[in-house]
Short mmCIF file of C-alpha atoms in Angstrom, two decimals:
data_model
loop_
_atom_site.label_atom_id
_atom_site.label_comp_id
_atom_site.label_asym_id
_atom_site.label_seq_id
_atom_site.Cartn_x
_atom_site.Cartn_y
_atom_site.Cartn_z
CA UNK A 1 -15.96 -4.11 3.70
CA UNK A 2 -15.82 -0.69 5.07
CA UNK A 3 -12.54 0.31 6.89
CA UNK A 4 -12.78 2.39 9.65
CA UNK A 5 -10.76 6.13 10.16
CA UNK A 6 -7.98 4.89 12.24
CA UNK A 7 -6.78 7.63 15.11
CA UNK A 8 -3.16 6.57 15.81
CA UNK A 9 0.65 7.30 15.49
CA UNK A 10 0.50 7.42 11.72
CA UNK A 11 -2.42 9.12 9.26
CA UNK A 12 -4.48 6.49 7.61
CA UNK A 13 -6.40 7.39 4.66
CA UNK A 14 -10.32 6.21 5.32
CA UNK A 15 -11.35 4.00 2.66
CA UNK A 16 -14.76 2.62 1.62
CA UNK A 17 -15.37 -0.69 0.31
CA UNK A 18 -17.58 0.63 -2.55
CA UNK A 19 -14.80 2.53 -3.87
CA UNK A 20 -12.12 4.94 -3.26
CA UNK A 21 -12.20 8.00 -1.60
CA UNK A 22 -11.76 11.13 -4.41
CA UNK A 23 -11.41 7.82 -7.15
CA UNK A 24 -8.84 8.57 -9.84
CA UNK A 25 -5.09 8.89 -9.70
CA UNK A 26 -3.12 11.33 -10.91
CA UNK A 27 -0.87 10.38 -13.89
CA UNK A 28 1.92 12.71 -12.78
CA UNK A 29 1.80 10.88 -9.36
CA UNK A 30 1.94 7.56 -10.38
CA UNK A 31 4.06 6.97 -14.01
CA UNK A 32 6.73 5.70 -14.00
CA UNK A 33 6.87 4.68 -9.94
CA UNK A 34 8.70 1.75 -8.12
CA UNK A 35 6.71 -0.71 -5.86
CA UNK A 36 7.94 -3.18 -3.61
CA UNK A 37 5.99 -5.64 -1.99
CA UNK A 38 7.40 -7.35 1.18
CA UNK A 39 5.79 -9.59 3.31
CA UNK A 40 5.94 -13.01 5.53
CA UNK A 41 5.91 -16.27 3.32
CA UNK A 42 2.08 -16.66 2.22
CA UNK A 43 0.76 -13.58 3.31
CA UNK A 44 -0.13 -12.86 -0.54
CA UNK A 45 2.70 -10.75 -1.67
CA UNK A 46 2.54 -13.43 -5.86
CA UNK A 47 -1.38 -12.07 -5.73
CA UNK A 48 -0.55 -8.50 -5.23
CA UNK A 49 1.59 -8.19 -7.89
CA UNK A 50 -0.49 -10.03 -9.81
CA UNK A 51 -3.06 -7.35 -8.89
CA UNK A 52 -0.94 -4.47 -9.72
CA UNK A 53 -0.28 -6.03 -12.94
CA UNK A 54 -4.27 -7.14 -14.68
CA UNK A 55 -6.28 -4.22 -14.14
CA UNK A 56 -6.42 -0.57 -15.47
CA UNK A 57 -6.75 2.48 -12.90
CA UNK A 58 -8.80 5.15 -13.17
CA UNK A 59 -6.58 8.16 -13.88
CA UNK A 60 -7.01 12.13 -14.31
CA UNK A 61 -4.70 12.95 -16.84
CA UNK A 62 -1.63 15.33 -16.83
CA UNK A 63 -1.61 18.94 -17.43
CA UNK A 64 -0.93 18.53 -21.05
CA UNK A 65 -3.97 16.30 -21.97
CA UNK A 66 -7.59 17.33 -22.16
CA UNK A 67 -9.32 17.17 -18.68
CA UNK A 68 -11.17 13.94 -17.82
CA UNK A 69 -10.48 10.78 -15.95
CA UNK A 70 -9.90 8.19 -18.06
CA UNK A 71 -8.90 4.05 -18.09
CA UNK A 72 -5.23 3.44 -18.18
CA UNK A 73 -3.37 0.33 -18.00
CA UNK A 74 -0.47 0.11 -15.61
CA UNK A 75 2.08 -0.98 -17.98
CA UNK A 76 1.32 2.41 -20.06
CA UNK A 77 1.90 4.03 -17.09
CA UNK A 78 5.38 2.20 -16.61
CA UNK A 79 4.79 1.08 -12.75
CA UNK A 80 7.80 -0.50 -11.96
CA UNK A 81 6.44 -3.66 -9.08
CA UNK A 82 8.60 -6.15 -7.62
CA UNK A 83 8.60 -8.57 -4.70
CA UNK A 84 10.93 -9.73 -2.47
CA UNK A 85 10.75 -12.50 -0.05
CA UNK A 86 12.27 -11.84 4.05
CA UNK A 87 14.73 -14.35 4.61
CA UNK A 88 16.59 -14.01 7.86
CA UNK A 89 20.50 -12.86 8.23
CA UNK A 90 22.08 -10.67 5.79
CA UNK A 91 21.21 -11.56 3.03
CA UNK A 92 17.65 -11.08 3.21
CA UNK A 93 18.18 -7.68 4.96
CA UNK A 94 20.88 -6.31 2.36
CA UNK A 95 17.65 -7.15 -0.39
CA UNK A 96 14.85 -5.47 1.09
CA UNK A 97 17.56 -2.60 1.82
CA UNK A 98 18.19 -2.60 -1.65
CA UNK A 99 15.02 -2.85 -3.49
CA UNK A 100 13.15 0.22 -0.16
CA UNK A 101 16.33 2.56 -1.69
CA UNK A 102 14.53 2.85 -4.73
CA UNK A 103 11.05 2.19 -4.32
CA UNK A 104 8.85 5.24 -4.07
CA UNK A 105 5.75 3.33 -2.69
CA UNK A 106 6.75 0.21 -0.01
CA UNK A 107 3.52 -2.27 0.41
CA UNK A 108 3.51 -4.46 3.59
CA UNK A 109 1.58 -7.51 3.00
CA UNK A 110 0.41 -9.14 5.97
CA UNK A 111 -2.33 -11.90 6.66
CA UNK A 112 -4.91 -11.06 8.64
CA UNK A 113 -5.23 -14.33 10.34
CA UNK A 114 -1.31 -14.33 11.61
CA UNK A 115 -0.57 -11.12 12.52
CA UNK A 116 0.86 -12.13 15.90
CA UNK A 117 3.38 -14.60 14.34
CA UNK A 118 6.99 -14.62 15.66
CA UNK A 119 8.60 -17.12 13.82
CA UNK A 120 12.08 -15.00 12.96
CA UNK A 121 11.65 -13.37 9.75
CA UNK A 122 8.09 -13.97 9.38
CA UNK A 123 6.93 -11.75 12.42
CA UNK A 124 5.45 -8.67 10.64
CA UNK A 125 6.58 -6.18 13.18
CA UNK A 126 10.34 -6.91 12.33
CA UNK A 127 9.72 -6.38 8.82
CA UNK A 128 7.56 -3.35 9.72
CA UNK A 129 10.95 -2.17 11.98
CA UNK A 130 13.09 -2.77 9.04
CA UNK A 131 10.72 -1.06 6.58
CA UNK A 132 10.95 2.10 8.54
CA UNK A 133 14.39 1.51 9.11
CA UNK A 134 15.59 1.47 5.50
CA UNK A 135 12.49 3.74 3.55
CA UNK A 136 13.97 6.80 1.69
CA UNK A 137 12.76 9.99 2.78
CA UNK A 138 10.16 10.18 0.41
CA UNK A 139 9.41 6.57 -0.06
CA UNK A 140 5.81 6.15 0.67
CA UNK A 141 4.36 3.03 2.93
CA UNK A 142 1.21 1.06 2.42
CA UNK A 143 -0.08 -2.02 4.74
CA UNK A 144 -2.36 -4.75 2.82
CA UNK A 145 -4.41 -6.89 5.42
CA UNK A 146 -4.85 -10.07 3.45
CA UNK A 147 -7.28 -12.88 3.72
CA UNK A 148 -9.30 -9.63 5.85
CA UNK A 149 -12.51 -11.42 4.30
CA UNK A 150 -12.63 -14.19 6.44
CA UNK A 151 -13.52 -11.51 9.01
CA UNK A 152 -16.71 -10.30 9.69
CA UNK A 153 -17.04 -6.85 9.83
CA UNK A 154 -16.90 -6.42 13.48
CA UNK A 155 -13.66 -8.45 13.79
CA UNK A 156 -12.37 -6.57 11.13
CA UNK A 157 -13.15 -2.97 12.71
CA UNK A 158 -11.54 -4.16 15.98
CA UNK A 159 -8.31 -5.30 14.20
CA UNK A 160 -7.45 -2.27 12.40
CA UNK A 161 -7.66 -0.65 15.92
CA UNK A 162 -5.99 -2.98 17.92
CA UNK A 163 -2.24 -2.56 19.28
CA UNK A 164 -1.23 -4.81 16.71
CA UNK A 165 -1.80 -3.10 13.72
CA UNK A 166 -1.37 0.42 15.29
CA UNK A 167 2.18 -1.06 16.07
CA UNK A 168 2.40 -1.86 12.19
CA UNK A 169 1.44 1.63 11.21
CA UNK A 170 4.18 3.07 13.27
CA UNK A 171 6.52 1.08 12.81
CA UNK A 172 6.77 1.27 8.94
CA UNK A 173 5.09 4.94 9.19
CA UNK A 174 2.29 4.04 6.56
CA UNK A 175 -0.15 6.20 5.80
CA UNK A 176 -2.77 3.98 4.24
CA UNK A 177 -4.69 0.61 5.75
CA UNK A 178 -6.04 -1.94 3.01
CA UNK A 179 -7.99 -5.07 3.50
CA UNK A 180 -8.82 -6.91 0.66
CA UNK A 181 -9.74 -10.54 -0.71
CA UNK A 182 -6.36 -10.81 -2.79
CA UNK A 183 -8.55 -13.98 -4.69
CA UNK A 184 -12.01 -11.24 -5.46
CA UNK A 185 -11.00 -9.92 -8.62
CA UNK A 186 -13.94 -7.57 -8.63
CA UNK A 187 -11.98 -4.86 -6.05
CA UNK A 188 -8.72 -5.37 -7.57
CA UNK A 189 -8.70 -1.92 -9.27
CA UNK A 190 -10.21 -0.50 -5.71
CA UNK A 191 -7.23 -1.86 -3.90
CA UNK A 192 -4.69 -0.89 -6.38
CA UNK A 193 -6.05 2.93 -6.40
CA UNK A 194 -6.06 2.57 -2.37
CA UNK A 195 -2.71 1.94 -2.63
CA UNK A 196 -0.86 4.14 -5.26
CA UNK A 197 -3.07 6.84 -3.82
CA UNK A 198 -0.36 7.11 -1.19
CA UNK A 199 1.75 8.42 -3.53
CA UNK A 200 -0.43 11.59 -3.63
CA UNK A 201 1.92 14.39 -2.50
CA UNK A 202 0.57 15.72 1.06
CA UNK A 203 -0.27 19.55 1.98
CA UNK A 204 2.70 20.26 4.84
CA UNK A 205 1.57 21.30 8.23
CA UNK A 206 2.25 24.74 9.42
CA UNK A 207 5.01 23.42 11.54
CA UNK A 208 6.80 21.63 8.46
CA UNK A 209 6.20 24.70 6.72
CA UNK A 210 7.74 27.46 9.47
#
């Protein structure tokens, strides 16, 4: 499904569902990385890392190899991913605390079909608060909209706009959007690019620059 440009409080990278926009990663960007994956109970956080672990990437090597994007597996490239579940109280804030202190690329997995839920710790917009809360300064943020193919694509290009999301983005300050069929093995390797390709370092503004 295509996804939409997204005008709103945080950038969005614009993603297509036939691939990934300027496809292949950067090795230097993306060995030896930390991911963690936080979400509500069942929003798909197992599949991800599932994901993240059974396909290869498309990669453009480093600046010591011959020029030309290549196939690499993720555990070659030492990607670090763990999950954690969001219990409520201390304990469960003290662990995603933890894990967002050393993760360079945070992935907020939240169902598509209960994005308004408020039950405690499974309301994505506290996680999303706490996310931005406890990210490093460089730590990276990613939203996955799961089960986002039970949507047609109307539904789907009125969700990603919708105060709810938007709300998401800012919250946790992502910079890129996904929905995907966690269970459609076939765009496994799209999502996974869509993701690490936030850790592609950005150009500063003139402002951030001055």
């Amino acid at each position: 499904m295509p996804l939409p440009l997204i005008i709103g409080g945080a950038v969005v990278v614009a993603l297509a569902g036939a691939g990934v926009v300027g496809s292949g990663l950067s090795v230097k960007n993306v060995k030896g990385k930390s991911v963690l994956i936080v979400g509500p109970s069942g929003s798909g956080k197992t599949s991800l890392v599932r994901i993240f672990g059974d396909n290869e990437l498309v990669v453009r090597p480093s600046s010591k190899e011959r020029w030309a994007k290549r196939a690499a597996r993720l555990v070659d490239l030492e990607l670090k991913v763990t999950s954690t579940d969001t219990p409520g109280g201390s304990g469960g804030i003290e662990a995603i605390r933890s894990g967002a202190s050393q993760a360079d690329l945070i992935c907020l997995v939240v169902s598509a079909s209960a994005l308004d839920a408020s039950d405690g710790w499974e309301d994505p917009a506290r996680i999303a608060k706490l996310i931005g809360q406890v990210a490093g300064a460089k730590t990276q943020c990613a939203i996955v909209l799961s089960h986002a193919d039970a949507l047609s694509d109307d539904e789907l290009s009125a969700l990603v706009k919708s105060p709810t999301v938007l709300n998401l983005l800012d919250l946790t300050g992502a910079r890129v959007l996904r929905p995907c069929d966690l269970t459609n093995r076939s765009t496994w390797r799209e999502t996974t690019e869509a993701l690490l390709g936030a850790l592609k370092p950005q150009r500063r503004s003139r402002e951030d620059r001055s």
